mmCIF file of C-alpha atoms in Angstrom:
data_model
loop_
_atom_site.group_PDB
_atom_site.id
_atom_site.type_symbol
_atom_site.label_atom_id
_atom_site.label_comp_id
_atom_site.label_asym_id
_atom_site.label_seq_id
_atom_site.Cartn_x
_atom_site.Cartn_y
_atom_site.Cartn_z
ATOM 1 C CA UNK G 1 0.000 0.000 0.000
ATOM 2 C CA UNK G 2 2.963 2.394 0.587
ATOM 3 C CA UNK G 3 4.499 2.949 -2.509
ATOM 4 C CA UNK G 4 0.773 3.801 -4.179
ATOM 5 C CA UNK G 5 0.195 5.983 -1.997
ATOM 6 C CA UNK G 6 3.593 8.186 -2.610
ATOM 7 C CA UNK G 7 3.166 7.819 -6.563
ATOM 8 C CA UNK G 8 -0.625 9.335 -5.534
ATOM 9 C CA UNK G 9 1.104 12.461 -3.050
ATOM 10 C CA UNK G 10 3.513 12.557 -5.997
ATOM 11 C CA UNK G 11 1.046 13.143 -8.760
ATOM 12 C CA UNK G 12 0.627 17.498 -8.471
ATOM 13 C CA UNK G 13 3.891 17.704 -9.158
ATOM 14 C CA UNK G 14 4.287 15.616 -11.935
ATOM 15 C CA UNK G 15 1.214 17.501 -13.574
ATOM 16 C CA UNK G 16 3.279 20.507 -12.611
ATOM 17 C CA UNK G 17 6.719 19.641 -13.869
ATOM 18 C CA UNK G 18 5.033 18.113 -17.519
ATOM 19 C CA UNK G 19 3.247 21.494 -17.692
ATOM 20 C CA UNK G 20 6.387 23.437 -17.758
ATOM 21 C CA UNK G 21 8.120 20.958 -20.034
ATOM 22 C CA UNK G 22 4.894 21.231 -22.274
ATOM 23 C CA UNK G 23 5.561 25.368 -21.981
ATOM 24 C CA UNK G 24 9.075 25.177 -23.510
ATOM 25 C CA UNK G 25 8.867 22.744 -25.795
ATOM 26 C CA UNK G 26 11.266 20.512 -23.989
ATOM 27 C CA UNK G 27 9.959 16.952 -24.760
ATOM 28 C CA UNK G 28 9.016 17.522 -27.962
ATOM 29 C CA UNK G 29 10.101 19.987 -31.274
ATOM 30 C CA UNK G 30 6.810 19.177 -32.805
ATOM 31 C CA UNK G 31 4.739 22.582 -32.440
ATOM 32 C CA UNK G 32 1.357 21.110 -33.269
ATOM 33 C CA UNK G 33 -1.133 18.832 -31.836
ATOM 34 C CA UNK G 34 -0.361 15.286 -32.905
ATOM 35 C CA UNK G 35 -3.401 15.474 -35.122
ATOM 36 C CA UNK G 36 -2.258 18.628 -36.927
ATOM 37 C CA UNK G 37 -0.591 18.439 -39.675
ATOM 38 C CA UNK G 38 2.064 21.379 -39.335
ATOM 39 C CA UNK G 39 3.076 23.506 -41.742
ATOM 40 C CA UNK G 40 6.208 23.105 -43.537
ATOM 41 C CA UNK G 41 9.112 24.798 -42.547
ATOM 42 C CA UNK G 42 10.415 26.755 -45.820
ATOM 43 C CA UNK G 43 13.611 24.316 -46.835
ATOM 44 C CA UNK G 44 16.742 26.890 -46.232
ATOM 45 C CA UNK G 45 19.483 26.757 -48.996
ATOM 46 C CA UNK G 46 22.139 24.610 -48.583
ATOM 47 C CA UNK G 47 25.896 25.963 -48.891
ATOM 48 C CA UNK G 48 27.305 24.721 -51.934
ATOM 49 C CA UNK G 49 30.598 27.179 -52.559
ATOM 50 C CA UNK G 50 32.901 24.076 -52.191
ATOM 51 C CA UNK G 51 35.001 26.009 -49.550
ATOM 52 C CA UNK G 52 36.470 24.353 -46.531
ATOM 53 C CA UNK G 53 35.497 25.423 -43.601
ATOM 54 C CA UNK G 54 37.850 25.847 -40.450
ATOM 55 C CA UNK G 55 37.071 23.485 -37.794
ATOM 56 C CA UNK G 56 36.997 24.170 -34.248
ATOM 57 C CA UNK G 57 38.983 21.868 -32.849
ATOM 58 C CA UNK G 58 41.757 18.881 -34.182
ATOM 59 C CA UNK G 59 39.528 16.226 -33.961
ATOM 60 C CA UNK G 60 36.152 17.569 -35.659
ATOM 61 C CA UNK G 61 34.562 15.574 -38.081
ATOM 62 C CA UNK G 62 35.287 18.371 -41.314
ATOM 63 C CA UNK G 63 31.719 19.762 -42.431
ATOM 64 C CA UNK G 64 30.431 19.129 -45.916
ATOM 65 C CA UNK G 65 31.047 22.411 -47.882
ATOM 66 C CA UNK G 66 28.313 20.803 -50.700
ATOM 67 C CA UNK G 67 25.154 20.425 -51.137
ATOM 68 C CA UNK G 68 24.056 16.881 -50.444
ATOM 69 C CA UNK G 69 20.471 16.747 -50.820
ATOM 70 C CA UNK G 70 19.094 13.648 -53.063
ATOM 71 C CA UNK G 71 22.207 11.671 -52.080
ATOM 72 C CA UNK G 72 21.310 8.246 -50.851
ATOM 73 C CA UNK G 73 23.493 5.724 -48.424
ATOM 74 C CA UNK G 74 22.096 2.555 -47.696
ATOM 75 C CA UNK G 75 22.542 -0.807 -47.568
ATOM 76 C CA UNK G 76 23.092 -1.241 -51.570
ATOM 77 C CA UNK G 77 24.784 2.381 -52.524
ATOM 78 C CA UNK G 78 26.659 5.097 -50.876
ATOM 79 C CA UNK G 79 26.445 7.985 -52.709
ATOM 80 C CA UNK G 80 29.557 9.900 -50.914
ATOM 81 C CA UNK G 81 31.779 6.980 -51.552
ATOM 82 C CA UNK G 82 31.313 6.981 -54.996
ATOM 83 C CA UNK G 83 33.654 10.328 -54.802
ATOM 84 C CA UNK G 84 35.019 10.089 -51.123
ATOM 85 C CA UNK G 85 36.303 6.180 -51.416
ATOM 86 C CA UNK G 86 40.255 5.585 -51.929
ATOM 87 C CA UNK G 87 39.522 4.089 -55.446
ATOM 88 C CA UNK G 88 37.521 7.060 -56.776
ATOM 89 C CA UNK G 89 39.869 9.879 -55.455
ATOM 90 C CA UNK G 90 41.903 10.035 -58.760
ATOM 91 C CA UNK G 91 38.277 10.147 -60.593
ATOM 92 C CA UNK G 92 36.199 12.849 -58.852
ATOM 93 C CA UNK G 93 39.383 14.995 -57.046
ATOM 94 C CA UNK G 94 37.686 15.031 -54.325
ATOM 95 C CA UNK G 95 39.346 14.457 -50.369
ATOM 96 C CA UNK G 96 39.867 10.957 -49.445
ATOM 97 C CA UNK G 97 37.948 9.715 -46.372
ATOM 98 C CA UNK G 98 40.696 9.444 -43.333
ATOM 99 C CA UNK G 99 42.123 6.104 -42.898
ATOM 100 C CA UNK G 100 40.803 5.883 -39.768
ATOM 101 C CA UNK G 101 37.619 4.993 -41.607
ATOM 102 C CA UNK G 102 39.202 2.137 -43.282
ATOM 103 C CA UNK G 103 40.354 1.048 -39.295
ATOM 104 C CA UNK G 104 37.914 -1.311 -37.536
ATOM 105 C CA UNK G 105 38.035 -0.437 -33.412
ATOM 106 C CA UNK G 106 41.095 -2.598 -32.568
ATOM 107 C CA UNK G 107 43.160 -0.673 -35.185
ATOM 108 C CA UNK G 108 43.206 -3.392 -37.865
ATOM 109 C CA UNK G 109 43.581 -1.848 -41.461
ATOM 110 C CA UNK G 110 40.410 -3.132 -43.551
ATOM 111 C CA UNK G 111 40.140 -2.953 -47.479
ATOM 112 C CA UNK G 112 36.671 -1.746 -47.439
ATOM 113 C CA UNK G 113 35.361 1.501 -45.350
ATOM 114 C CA UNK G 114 34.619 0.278 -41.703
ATOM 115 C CA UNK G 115 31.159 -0.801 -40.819
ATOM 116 C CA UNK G 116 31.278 1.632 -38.276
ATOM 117 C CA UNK G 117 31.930 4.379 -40.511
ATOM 118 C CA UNK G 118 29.719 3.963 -43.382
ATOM 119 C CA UNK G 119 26.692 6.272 -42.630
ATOM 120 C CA UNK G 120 28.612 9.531 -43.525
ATOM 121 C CA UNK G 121 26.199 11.939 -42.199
ATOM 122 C CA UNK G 122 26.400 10.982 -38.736
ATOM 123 C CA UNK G 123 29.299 12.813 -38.257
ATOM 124 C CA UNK G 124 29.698 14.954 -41.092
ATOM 125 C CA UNK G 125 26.967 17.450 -41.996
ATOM 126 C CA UNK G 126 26.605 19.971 -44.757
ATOM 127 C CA UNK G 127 25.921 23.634 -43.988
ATOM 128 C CA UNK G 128 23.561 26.220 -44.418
ATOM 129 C CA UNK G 129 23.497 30.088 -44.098
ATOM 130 C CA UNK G 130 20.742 30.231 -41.298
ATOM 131 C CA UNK G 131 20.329 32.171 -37.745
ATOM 132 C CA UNK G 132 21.062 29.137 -35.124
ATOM 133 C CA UNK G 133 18.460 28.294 -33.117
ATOM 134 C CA UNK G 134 20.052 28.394 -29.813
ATOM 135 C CA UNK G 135 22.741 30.501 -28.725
ATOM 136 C CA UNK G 136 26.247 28.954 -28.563
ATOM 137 C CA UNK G 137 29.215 29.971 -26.312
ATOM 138 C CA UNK G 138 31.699 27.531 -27.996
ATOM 139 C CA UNK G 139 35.215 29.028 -27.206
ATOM 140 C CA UNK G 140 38.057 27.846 -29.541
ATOM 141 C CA UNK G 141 41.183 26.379 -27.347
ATOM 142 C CA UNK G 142 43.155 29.479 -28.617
ATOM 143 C CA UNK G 143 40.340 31.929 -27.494
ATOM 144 C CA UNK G 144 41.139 29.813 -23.552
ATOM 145 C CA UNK G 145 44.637 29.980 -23.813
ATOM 146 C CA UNK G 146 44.413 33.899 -24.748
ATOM 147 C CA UNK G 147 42.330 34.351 -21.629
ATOM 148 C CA UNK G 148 44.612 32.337 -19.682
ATOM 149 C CA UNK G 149 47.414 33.584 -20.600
ATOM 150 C CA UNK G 150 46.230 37.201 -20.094
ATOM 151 C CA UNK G 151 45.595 36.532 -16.556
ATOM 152 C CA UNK U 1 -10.657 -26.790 -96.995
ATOM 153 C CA UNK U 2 -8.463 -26.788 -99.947
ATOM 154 C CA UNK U 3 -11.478 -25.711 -102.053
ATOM 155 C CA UNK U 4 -12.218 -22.854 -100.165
ATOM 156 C CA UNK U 5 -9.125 -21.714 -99.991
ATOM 157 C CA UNK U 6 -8.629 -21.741 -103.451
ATOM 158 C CA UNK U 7 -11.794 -20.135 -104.120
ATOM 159 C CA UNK U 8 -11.005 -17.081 -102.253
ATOM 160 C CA UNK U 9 -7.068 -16.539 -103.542
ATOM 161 C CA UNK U 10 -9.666 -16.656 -107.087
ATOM 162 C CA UNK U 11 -11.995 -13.670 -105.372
ATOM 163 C CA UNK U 12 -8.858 -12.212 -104.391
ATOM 164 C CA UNK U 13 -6.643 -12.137 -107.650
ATOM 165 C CA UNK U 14 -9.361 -11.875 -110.153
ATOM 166 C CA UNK U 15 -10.032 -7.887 -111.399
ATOM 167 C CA UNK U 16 -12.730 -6.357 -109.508
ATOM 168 C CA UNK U 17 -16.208 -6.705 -111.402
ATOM 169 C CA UNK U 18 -18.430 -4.137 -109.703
ATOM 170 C CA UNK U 19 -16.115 -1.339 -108.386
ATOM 171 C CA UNK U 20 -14.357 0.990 -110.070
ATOM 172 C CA UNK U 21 -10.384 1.222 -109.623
ATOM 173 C CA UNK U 22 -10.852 4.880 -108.246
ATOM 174 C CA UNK U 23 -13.365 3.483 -105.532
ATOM 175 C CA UNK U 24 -11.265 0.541 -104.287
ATOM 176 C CA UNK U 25 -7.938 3.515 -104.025
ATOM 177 C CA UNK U 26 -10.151 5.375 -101.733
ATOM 178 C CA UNK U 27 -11.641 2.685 -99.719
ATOM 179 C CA UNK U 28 -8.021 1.258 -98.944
ATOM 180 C CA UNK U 29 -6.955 4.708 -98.398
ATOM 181 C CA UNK U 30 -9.247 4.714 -95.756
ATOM 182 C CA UNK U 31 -9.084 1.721 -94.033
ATOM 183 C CA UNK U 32 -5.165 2.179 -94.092
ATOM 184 C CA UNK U 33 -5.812 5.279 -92.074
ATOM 185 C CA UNK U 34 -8.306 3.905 -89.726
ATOM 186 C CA UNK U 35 -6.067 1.262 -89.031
ATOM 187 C CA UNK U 36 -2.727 3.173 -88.865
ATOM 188 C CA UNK U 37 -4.856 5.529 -86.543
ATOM 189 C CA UNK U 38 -5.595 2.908 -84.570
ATOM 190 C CA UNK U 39 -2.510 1.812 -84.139
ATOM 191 C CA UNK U 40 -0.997 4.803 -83.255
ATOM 192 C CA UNK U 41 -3.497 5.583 -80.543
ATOM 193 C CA UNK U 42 -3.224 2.304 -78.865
ATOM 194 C CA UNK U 43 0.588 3.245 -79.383
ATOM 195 C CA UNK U 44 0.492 6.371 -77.072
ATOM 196 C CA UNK U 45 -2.273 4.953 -74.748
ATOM 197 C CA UNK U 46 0.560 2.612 -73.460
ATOM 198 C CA UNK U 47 3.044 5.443 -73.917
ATOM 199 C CA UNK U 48 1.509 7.077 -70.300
ATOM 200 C CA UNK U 49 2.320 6.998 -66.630
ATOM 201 C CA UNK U 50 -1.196 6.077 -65.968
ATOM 202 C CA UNK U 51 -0.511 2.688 -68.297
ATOM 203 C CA UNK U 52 2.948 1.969 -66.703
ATOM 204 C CA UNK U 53 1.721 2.114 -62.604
ATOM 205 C CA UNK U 54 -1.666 -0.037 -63.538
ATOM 206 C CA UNK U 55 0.347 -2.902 -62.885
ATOM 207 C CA UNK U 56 1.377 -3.436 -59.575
ATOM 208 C CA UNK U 57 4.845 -4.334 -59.826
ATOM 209 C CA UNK U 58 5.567 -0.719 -61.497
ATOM 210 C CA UNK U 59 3.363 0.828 -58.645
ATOM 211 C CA UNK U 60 4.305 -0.396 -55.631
ATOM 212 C CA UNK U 61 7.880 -0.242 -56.496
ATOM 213 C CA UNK U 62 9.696 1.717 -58.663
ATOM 214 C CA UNK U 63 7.039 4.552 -59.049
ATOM 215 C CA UNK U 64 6.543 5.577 -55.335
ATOM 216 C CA UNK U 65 10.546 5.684 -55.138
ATOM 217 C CA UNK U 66 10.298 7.962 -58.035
ATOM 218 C CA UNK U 67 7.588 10.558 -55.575
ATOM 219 C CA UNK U 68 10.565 11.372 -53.557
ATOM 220 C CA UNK U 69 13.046 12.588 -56.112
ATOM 221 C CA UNK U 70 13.642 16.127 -58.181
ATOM 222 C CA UNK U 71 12.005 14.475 -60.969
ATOM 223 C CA UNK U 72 8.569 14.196 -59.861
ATOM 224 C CA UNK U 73 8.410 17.205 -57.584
ATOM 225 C CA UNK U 74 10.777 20.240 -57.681
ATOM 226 C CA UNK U 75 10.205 24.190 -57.807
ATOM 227 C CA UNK U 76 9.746 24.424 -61.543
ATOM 228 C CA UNK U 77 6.662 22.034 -61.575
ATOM 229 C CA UNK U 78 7.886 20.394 -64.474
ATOM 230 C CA UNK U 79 7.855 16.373 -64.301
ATOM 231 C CA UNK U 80 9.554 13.510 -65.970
ATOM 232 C CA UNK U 81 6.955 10.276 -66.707
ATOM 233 C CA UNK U 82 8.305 7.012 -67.025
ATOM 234 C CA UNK U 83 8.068 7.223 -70.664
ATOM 235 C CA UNK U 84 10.025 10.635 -70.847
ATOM 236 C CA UNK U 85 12.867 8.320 -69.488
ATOM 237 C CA UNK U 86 12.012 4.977 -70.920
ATOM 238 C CA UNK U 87 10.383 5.234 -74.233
ATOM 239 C CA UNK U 88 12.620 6.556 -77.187
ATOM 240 C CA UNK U 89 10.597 9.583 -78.762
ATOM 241 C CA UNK U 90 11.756 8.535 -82.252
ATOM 242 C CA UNK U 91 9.212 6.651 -83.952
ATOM 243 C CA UNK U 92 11.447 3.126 -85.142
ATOM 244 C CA UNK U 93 13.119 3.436 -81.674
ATOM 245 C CA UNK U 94 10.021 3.352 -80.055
ATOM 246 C CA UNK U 95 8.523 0.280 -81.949
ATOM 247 C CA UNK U 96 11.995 -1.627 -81.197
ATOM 248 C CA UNK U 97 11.216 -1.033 -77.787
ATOM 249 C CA UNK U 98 7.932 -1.705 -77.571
ATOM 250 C CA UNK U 99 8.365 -5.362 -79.028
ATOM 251 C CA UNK U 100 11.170 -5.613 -75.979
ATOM 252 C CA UNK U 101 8.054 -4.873 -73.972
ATOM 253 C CA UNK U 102 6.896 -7.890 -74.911
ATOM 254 C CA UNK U 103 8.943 -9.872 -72.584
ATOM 255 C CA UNK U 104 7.676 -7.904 -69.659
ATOM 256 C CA UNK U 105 4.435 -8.836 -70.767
ATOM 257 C CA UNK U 106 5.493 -12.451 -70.308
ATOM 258 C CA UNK U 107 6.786 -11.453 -66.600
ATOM 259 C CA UNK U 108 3.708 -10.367 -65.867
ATOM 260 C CA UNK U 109 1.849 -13.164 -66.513
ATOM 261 C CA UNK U 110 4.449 -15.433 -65.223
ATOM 262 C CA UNK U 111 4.889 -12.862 -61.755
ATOM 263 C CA UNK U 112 8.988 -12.915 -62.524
ATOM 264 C CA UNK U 113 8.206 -9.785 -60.254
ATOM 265 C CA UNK U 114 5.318 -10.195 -58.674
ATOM 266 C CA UNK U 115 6.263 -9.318 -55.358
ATOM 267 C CA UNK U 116 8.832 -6.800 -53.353
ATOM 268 C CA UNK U 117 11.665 -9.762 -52.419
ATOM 269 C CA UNK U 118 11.196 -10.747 -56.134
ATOM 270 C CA UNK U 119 11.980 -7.737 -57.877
ATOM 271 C CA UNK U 120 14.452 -6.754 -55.660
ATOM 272 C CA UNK U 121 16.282 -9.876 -56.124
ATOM 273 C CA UNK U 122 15.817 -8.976 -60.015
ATOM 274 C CA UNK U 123 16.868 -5.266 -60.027
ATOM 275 C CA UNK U 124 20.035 -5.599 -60.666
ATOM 276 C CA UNK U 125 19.469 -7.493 -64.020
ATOM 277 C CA UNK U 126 16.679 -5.022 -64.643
ATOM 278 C CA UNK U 127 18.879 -1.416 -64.246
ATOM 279 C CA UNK U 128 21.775 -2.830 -65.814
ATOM 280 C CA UNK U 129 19.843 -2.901 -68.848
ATOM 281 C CA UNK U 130 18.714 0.248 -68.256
ATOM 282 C CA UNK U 131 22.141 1.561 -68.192
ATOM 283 C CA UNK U 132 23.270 -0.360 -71.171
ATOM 284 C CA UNK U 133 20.631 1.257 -72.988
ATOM 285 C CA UNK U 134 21.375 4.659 -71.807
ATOM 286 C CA UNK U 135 25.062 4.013 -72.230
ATOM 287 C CA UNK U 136 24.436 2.952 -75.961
ATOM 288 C CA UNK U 137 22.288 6.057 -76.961
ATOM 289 C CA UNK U 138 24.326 8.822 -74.995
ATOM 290 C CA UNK U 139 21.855 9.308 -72.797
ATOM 291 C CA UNK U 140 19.348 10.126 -75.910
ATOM 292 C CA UNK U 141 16.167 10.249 -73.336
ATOM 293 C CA UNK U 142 17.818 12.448 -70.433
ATOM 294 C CA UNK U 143 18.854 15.044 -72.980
ATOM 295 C CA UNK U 144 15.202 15.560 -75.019
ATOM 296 C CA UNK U 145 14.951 17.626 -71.651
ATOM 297 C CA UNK U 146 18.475 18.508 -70.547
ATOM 298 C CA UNK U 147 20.339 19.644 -73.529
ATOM 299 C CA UNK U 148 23.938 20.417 -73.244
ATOM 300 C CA UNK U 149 23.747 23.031 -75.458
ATOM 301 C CA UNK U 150 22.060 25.122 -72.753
ATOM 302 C CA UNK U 151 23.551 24.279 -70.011
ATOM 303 C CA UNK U 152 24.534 27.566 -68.118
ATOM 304 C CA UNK U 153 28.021 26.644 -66.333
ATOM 305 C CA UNK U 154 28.082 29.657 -64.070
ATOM 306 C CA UNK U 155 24.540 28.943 -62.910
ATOM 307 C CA UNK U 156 26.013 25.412 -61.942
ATOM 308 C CA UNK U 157 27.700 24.117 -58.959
ATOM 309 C CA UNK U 158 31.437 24.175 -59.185
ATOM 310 C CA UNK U 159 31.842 20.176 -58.942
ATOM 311 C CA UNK U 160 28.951 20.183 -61.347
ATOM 312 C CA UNK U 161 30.782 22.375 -63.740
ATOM 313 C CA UNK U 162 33.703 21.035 -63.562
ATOM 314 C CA UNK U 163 32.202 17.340 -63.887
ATOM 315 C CA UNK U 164 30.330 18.651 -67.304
ATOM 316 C CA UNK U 165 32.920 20.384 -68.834
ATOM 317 C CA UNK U 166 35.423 17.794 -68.931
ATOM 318 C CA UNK U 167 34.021 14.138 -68.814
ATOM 319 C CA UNK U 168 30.757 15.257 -70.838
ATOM 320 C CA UNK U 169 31.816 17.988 -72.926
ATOM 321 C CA UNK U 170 34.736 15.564 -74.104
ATOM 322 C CA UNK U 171 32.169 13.215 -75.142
ATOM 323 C CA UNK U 172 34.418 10.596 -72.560
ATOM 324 C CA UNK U 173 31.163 10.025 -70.223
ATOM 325 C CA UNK U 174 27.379 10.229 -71.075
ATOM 326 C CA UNK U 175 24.589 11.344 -68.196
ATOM 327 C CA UNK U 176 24.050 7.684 -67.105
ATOM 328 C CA UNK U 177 27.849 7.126 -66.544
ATOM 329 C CA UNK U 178 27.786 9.858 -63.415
ATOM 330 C CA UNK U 179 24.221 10.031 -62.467
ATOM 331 C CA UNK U 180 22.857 6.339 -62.182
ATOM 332 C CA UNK U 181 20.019 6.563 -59.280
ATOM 333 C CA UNK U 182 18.592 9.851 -60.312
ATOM 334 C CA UNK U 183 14.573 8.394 -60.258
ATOM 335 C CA UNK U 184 14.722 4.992 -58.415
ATOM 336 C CA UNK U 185 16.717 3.428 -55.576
ATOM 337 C CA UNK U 186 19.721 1.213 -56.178
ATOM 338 C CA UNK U 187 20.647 -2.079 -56.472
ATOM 339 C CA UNK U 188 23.325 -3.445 -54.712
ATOM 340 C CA UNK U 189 26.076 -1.608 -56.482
ATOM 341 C CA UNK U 190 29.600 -3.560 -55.773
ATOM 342 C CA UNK U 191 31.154 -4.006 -58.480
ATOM 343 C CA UNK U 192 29.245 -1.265 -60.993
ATOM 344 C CA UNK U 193 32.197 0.681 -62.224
ATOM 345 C CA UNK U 194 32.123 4.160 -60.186
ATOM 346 C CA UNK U 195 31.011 2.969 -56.906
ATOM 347 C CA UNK U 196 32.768 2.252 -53.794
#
């Protein structure tokens, strides 16, 4: 009988706490009622200049400076590879994929991209020319070691 | 039987004894158009998307992959149909095809396809001959709508430009060679010549 009867003392606040989560969006980016169909968001334009971008720190996955839209990976095709893989570098020009990506977890060289690697867009992303949606107070290591330093 | 037969070659060879020449001209004239009319119209009545996804195998397949790419919805409103892609315009080309047809006539009624496992297991037979048939007319069906002649390079994107002003302008590559996928999803595609 005990532990009903805390879930029941426990209840207003849950109602409380799931109001103010319902209030700013938190559990869910879906605007609408789950009936509604939404409106659709206008589709902003992808960058497409073909210029690298820095990245912010040694280890960042490089962003895609191309549009990439229409490009499919699954099980039978990977549409990056057909530019990105080690064979089709001298074709298309474009960067190879690290070799890390042709690594499986112990370190092993493989002959094909790693499993673990194959879905491009998990890590790399192209970009687009938009206002970001939350604000971000990402400091460089250089911007730290300035600050540091000035101490 | 023999008799009969005999009787009408005589109908048929012997000078006609109640028409006039003139008459008979026109009356063949006629029929010949009738006919070749009909022809023709049966001709472009299988020559539409509505023909193509009445069978199944067309539908549920490779026509609602099709909904999702630039080629059946984009900003310009303007849509490929299978037959923009598949069907030669020319008039001999498009005969020659259409007797090819009749094999998938004969995997319909034999379901070679007839479900999603089967024609998956197929596709890769089915696109390569695609491609071969792309490959052998330079891409003849792609460029009734995308002619090079008008492409405008600085309105391109620079890996497109580049691509099309080398490999295609040289005449070393056609559209298929680069842009296999375009419409439909692929089949498995190790060991096609460009891929992975």
């Amino acid at each position: 009988m005990k532990p009903l009867l805390f879930i029941l003392l426990l209840m207003p606040f849950l109602v409380i706490v799931e109001q103010a989560m319902a209030e700013q969006n938190i559990a869910t980016l879906r605007s609408a009622e789950i009936a509604v169909e939404p409106e659709a968001p206008r589709l902003g334009n992808e960058e497409n200049k073909d210029i690298k971008r820095k990245r912010n720190y040694p280890m960042q996955p490089p962003t895609i400076p191309h549009k990439t839209a229409n490009y499919r990976i699954d099980l039978n095709s990977n549409k990056c590879l057909a530019c990105h893989s080690r064979r089709q570098v001298d074709e298309s020009q474009a960067p190879m994929v690290s070799v890390t990506h042709y690594m499986d977890r112990d370190g092993n060289f493989l002959a094909e991209v790693s499993p673990r690697r194959y879905f491009c867009n998990q890590c790399h992303v192209p970009q687009g020319d938009v206002k970001p949606l939350v604000e971000n107070t990402f400091q460089d290591v250089d911007a730290i070691l300035d600050n540091k330093n000035k101490k | 039987m023999l008799n009969k037969i005999k009787e009408l070659w005589g109908t048929i060879s012997s000078p006609s004894r109640y028409y006039s020449f003139g008459i008979l001209i026109i009356a063949g004239f006629v029929a010949g158009v009738i006919f070749w009319g009909g022809f023709n119209t049966v001709l472009e009545a299988t020559n539409t998307e509505t023909f193509c996804i009445s069978c199944h195998e067309m539908n549920d397949n490779v026509y609602q992959e099709l909904k999702s790419t630039i080629h059946y919805t984009n900003r310009s409103g303007v849509r490929a149909t299978c037959p923009d892609c598949h069907v030669p315009h020319d008039w001999t080309d498009k005969i020659a095809r259409k007797m090819q047809a009749s094999k998938e006539v004969w995997g319909k009624i034999f379901k070679t396809i007839s479900t999603r496992e089967k024609f998956l297991a197929k596709r890769k037979e089915l696109a390569q001959h695609e491609w071969d048939r792309f490959k052998a007319n330079d891409s003849l069906e792609c460029r009734n709508c995308h002619d090079f002649e008008y492409m405008d390079f600085t309105r391109q994107g620079k890996r497109a430009e580049a691509a099309h002003s080398t490999g295609l302008a040289q005449g070393k590559k056609t559209c298929i060679d680069c842009h296999k996928g375009i419409a439909h999803e692929l089949p498995d595609m190790a060991g096609v010549e460009g891929w992975q």
